[in-house]
Tab-separated table of C-alpha atoms in Angstrom:
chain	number	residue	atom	x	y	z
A	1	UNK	CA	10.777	-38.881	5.129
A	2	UNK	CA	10.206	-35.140	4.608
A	3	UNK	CA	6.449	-33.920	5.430
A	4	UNK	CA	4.963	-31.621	2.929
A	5	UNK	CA	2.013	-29.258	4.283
A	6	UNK	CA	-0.524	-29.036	1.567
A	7	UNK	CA	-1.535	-25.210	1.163
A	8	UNK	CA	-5.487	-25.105	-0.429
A	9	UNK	CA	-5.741	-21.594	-2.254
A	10	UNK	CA	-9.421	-20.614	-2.748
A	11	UNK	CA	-11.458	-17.641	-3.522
A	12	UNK	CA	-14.488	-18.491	-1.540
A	13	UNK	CA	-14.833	-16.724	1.212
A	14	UNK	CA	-16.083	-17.747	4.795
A	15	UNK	CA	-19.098	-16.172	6.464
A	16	UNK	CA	-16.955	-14.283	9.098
A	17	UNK	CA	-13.233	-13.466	10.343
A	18	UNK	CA	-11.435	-11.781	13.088
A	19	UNK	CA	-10.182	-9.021	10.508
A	20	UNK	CA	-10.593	-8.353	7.205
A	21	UNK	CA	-7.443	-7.148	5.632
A	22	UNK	CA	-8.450	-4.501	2.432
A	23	UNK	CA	-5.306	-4.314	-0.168
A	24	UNK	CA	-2.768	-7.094	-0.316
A	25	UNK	CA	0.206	-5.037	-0.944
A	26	UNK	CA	3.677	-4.908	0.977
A	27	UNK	CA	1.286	-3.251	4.161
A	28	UNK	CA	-1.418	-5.262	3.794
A	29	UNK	CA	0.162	-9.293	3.296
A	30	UNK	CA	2.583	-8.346	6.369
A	31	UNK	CA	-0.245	-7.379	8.793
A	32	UNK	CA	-1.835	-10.249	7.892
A	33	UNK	CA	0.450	-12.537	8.122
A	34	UNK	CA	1.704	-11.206	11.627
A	35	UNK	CA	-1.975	-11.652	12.178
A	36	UNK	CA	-2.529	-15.296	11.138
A	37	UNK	CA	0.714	-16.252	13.381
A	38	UNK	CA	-1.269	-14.484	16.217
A	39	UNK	CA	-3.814	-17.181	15.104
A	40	UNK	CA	-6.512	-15.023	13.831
A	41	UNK	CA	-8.943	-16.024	11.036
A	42	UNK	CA	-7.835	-13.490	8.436
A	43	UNK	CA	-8.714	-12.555	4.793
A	44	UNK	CA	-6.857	-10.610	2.440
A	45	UNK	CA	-9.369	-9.005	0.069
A	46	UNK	CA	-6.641	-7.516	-3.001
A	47	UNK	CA	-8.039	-5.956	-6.233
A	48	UNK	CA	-5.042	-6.582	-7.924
A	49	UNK	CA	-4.000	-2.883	-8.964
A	50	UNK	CA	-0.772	-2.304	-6.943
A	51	UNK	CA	0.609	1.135	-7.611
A	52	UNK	CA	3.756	-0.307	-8.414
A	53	UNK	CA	2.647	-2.513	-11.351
A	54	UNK	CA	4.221	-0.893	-13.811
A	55	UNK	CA	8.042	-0.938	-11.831
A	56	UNK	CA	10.722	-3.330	-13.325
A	57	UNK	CA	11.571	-3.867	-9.528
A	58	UNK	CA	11.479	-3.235	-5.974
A	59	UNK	CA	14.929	-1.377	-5.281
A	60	UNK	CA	16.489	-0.260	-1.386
A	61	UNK	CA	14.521	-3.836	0.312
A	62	UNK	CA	17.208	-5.611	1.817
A	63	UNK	CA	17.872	-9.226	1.027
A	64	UNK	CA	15.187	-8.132	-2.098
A	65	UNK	CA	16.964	-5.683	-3.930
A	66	UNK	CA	15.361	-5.278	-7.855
A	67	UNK	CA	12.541	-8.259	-7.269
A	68	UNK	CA	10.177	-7.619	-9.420
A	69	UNK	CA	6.546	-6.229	-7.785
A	70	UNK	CA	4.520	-9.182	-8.620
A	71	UNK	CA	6.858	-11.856	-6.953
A	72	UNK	CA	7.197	-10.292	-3.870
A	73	UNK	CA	3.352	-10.527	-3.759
A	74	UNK	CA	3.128	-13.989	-4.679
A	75	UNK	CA	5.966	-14.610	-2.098
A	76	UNK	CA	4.099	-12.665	0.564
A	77	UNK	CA	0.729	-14.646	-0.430
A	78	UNK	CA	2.355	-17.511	-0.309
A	79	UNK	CA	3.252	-16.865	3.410
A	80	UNK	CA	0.070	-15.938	4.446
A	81	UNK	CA	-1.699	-18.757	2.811
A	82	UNK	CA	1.277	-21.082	4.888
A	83	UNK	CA	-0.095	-19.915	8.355
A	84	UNK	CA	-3.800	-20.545	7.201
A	85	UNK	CA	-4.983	-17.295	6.135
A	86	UNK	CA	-6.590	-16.615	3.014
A	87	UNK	CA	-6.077	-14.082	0.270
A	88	UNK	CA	-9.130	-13.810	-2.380
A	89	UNK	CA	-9.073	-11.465	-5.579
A	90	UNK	CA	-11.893	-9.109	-5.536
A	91	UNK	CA	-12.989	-5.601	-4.721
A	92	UNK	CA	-14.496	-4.067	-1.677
A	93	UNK	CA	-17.568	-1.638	-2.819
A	94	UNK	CA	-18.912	-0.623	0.825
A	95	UNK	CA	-17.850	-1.184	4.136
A	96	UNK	CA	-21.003	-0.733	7.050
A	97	UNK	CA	-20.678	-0.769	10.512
A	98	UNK	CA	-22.387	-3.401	12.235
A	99	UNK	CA	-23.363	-4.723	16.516
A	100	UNK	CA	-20.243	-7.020	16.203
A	101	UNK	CA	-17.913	-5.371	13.721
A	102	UNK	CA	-18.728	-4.760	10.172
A	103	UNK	CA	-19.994	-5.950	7.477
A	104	UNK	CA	-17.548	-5.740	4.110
A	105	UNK	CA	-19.486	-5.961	0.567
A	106	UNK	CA	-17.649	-6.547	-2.681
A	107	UNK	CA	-18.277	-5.385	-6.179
A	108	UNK	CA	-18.994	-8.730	-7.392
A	109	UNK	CA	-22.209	-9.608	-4.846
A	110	UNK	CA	-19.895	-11.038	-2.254
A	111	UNK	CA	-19.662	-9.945	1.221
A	112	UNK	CA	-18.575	-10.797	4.436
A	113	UNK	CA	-18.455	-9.839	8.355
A	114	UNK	CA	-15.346	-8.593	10.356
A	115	UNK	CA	-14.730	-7.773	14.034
A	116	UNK	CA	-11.544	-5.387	13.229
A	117	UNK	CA	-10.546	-3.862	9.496
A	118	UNK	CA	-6.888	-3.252	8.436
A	119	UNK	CA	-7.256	-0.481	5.456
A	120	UNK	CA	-3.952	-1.195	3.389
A	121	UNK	CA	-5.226	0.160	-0.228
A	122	UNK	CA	-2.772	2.042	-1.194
A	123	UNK	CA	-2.666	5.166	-3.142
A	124	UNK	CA	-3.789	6.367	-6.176
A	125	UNK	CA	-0.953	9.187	-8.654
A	126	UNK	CA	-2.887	11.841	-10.194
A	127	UNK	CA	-0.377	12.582	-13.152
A	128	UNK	CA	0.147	15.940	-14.771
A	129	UNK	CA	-2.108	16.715	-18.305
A	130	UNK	CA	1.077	15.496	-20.326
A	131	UNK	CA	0.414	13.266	-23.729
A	132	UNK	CA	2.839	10.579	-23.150
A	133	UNK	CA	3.906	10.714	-19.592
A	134	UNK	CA	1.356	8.074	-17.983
A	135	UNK	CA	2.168	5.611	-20.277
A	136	UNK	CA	6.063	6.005	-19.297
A	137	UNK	CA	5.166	6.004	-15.913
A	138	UNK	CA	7.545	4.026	-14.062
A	139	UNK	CA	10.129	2.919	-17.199
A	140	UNK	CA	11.775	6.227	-18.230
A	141	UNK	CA	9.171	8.870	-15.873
A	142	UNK	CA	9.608	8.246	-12.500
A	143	UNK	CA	9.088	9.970	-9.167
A	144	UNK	CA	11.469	8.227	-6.276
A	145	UNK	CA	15.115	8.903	-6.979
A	146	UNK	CA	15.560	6.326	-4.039
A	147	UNK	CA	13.365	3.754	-6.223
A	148	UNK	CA	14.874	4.490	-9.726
A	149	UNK	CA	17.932	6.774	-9.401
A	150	UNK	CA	20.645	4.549	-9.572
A	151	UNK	CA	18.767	3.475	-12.943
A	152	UNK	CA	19.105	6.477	-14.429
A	153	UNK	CA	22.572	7.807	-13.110
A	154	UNK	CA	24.287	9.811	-14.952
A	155	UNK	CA	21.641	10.490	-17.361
A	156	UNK	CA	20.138	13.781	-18.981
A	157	UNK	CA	17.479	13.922	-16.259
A	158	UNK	CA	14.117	16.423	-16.610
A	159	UNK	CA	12.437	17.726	-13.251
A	160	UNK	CA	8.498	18.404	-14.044
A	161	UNK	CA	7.359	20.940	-12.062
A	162	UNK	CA	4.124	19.688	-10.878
A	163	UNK	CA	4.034	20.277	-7.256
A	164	UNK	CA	5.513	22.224	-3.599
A	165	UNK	CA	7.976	19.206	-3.588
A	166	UNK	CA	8.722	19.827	-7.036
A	167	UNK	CA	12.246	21.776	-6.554
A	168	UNK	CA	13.006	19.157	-3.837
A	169	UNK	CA	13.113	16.830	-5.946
A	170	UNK	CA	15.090	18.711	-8.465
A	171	UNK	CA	17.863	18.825	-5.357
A	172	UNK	CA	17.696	15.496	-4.925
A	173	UNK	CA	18.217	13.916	-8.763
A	174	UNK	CA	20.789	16.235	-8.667
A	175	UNK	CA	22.929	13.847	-6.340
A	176	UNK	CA	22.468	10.785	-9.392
A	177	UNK	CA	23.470	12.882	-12.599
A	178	UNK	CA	25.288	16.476	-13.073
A	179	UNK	CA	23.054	16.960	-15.443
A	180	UNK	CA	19.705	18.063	-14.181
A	181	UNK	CA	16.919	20.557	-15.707
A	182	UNK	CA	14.162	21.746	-13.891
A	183	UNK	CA	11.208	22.327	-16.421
A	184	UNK	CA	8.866	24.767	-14.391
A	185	UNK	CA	5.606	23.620	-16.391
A	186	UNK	CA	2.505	25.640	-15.139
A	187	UNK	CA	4.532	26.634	-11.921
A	188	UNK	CA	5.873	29.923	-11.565
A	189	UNK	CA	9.542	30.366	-12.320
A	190	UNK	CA	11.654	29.509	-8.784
A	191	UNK	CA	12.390	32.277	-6.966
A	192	UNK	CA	14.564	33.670	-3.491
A	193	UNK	CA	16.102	30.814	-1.981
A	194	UNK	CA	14.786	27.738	-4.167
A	195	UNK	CA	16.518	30.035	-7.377
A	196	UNK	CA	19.335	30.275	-5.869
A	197	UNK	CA	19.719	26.616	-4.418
A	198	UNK	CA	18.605	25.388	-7.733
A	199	UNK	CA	21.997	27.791	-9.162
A	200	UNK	CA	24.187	26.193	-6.286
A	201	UNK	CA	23.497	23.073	-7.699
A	202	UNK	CA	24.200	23.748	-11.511
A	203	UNK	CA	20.144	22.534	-12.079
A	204	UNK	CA	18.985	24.291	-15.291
A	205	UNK	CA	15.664	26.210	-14.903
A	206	UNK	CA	13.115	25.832	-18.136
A	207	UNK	CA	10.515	27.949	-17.549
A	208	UNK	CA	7.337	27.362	-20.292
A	209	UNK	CA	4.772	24.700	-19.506
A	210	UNK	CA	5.731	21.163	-21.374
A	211	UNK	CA	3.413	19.965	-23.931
A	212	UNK	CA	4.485	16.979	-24.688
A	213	UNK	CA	7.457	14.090	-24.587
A	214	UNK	CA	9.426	12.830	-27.592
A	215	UNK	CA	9.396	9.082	-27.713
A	216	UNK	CA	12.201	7.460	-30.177
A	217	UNK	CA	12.366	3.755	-30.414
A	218	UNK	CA	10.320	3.139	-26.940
A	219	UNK	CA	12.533	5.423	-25.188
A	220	UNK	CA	12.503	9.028	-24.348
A	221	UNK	CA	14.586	11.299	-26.050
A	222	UNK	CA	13.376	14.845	-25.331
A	223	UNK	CA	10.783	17.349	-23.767
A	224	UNK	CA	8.748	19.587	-26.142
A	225	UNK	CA	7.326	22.771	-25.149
A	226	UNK	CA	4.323	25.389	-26.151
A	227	UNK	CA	6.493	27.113	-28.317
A	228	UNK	CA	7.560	24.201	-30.070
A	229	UNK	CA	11.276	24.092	-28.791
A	230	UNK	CA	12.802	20.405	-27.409
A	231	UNK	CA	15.142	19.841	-24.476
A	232	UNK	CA	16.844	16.836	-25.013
A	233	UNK	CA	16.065	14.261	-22.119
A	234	UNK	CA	16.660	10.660	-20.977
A	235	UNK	CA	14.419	10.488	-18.640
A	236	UNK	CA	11.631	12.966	-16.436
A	237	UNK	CA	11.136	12.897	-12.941
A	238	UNK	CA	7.822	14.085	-11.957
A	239	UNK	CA	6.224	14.171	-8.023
A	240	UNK	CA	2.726	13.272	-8.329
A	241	UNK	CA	-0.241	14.137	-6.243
A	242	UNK	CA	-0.666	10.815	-4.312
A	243	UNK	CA	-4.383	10.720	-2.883
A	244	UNK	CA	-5.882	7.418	-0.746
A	245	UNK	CA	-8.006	5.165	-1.908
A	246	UNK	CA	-10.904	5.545	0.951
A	247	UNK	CA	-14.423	5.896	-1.096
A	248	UNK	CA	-15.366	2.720	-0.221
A	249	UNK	CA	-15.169	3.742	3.510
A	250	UNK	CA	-17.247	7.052	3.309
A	251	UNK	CA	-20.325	5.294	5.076
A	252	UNK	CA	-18.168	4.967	8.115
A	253	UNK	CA	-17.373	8.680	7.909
A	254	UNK	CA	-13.587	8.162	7.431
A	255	UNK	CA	-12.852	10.303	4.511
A	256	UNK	CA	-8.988	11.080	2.939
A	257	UNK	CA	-7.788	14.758	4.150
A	258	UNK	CA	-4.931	16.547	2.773
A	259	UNK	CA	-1.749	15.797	3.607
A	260	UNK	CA	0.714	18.432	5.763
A	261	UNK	CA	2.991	18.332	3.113
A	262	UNK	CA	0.571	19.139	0.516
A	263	UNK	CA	1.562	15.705	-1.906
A	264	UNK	CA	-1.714	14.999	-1.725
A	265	UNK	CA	-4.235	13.138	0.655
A	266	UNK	CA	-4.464	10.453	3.177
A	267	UNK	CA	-5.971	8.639	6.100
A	268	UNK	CA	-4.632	10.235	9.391
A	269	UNK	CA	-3.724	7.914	12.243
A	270	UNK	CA	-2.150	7.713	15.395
A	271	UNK	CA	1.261	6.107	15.520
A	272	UNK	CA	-0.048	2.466	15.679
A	273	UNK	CA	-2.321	2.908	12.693
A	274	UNK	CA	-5.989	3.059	14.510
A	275	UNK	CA	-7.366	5.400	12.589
A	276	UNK	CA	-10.729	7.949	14.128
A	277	UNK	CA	-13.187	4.924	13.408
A	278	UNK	CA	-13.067	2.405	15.804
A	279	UNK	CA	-11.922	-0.839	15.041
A	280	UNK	CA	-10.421	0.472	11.911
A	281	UNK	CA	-6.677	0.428	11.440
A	282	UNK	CA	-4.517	1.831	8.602
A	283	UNK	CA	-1.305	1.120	7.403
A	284	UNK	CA	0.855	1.932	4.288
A	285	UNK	CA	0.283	4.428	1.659
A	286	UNK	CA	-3.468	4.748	2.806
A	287	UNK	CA	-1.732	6.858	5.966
A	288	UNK	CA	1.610	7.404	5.110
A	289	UNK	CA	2.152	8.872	1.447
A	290	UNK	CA	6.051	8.626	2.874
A	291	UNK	CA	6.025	5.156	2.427
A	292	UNK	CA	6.908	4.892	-0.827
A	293	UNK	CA	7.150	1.196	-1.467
A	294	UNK	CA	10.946	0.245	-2.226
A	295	UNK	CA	12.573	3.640	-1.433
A	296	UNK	CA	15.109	4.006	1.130
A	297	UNK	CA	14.024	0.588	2.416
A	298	UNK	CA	10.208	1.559	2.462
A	299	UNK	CA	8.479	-1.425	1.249
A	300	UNK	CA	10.221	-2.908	4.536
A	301	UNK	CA	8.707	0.368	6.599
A	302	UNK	CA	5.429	-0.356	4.741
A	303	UNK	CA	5.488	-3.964	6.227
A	304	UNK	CA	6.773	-2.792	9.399
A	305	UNK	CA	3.759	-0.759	9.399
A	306	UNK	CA	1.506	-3.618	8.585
A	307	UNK	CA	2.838	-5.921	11.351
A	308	UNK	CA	2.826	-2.935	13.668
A	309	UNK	CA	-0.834	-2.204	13.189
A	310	UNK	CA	-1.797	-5.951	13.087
A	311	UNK	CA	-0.211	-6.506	16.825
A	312	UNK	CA	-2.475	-3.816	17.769
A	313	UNK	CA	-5.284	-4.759	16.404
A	314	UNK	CA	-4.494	-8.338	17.828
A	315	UNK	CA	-4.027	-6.605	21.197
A	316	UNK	CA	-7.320	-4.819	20.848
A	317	UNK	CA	-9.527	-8.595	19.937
A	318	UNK	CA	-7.534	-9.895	23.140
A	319	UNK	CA	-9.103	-6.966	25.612
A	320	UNK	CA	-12.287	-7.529	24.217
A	321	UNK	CA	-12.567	-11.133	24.534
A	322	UNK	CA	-10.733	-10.958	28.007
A	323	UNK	CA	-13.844	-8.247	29.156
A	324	UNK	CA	-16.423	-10.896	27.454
A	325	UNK	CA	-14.591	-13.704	29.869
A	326	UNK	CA	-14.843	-11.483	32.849
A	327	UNK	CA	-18.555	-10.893	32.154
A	328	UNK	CA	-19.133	-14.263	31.380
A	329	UNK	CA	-17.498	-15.833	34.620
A	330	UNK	CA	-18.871	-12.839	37.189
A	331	UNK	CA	-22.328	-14.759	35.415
A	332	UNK	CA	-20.993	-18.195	36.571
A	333	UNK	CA	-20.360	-19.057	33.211
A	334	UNK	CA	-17.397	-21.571	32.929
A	335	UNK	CA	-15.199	-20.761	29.582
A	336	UNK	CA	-14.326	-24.367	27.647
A	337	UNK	CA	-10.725	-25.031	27.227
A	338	UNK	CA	-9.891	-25.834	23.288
A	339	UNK	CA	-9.170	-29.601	24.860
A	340	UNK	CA	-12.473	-29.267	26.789
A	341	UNK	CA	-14.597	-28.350	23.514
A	342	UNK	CA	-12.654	-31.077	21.799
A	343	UNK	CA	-13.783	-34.002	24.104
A	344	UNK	CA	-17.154	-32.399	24.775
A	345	UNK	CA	-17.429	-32.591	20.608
A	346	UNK	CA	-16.270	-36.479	20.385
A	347	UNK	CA	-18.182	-37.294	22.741
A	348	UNK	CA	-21.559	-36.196	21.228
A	349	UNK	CA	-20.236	-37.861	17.825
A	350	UNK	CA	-19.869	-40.770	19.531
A	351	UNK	CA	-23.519	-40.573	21.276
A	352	UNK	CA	-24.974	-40.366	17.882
A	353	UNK	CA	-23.253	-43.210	16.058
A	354	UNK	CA	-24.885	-45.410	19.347
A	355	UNK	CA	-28.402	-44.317	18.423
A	356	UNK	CA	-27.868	-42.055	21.982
């Protein structure tokens, strides 16, 4: 006989819970569910916009390769939910710092307290102006040739210049198709060193700022220009500016700063995750705009992140609750065992069905 553990899935929340775990992406479903193994009371509060969405599949996660985005978050659900945690649909509006922890509200009335936060909420691309490039964002306009080059090898591949990584990333299609234009846009023309790697390399240089793309058939065919002339194209590569999604944390006075690199902004934090506000950890895209989820193996650095940050925060709830022991016995307070509580508890039952 084979036992079958019954899984309930619900949306309703509980009044409290060790941490609250905001975004249920690759970052956010692995710290929780290294979390709810630590046997913490955990809930995953996702608002069911992952930046990926619009990817065919998750490409460089080994033992994963090309799953498609939405099944490796019902898989990673799924193994949360197995371990007891809970993962509701919704959307945090405020987060306000409370004696105890915090308390988390969501758009739709709900809220709900928590000792320790993990922030996993991803990032938000802010696209060039271009009619027709967010709606091919992610099928023929991409931005990680580690995510979607080997899709497009060997094709007629366009460059946007959009960015200080912009040239980098000409440099780098270059190694999945010969044939590789770099369309300066509203950039100045590449000049000293990045003209002549750019030469080196054979990459084209189209300087004019792109109006538009040609779309054939659902597919794209070319990139038009101001002055009306086309450059025939198979697909566009295009590094966005990648900024956190943090507003709803602004009355705990963590706010998204720019990035080193310039790609845009994020939450800083130290090499665990904690971020400046205490009991506040982030992992992901929030803190790392690196992480790019499937590239070079990232969605498994975005978990790693996730579980990394979740064992501290679990290591953080165990020195506080080993000081609150300390205080409690140097008060000659005895701590129940879980067996203790459990006979004190039947034992009260039982006085009450006796009329004691």
């Amino acid at each position: 006989m084979v036992a079958v553990e019954v899984v309930e899935v619900t949306d309703e929340l509980k009044n409290a819970y060790d941490v609250v775990v905001i975004g249920g992406g690759a970052a956010g479903l692995s710290g929780a569910l290294m979390l709810t193994r630590a046997r913490r009371s955990v809930v995953v509060i996702d608002a069911g916009a992952p930046r990926n969405a619009p990817a065919s599949g998750v490409h460089g996660l080994l033992a994963r390769e090309g799953i498609g985005p939405a099944e490796l978050v019902e898989r990673g659900r799924a193994e949360v939910r197995g371990y007891g945690g809970q993962v509701v649909s919704g959307e945090v509006s405020t987060v306000a710092r409370e004696e105890a922890g915090f308390q988390v509200a969501l758009t739709d009335g709900r809220s709900v307290r928590a000792r320790r936060l993990l922030l996993a909420t991803g990032l938000v691309d802010e696209l060039p102006d271009v009619p027709g490039l967010r709606s091919r964002w992610g099928r023929d306009v991409v931005h990680c040739p580690y995510c979607h080059g080997w899709e497009i090898r060997d094709q007629a591949i366009g460059v946007l210049g959009s960015g200080p990584l912009s040239v980098h990333q000409a440099l780098l299609f270059r190694q999945w198709s010969d044939d590789v234009t770099f369309f300066s846009h509203t950039l100045p023309s590449p000049a000293g060193e990045e003209a002549e790697q750019l030469a080196a390399r054979g990459i084209r240089v189209v300087d004019g700022e792109v109006a538009s793309l040609e779309i054939v058939d659902d597919r794209l065919v070319g990139v038009r220009l101001t002055d009306g002339s086309v450059v025939k194209r198979e697909a566009l590569a295009v590094a966005s500016r990648m900024v956190a999604r943090t507003g709803l944390l602004s009355a705990l006075g963590l706010r998204a700063v720019e990035h080193p690199s310039g790609a845009g902004e994020h939450i800083p934090s130290d090499a665990t995750g904690r971020t400046e506000v205490p009991g506040v950890w982030a992992a992901g895209n929030v803190t790392d705009l690196a992480a790019q989820v499937g590239g070079a193996a990232a969605a498994g650095a975005a978990a790693a992140a996730g579980a990394a940050a979740a064992a501290q925060i679990n290591a953080d709830l165990i020195a506080e609750e080993t000081r609150q022991a300390v205080a409690a016995r140097a008060r000659g307070a005895v701590p129940f065992s879980a067996e203790m509580e459990s006979r004190v508890c039947e034992a009260v039952l039982g006085n009450r069905r006796h009329g004691l």
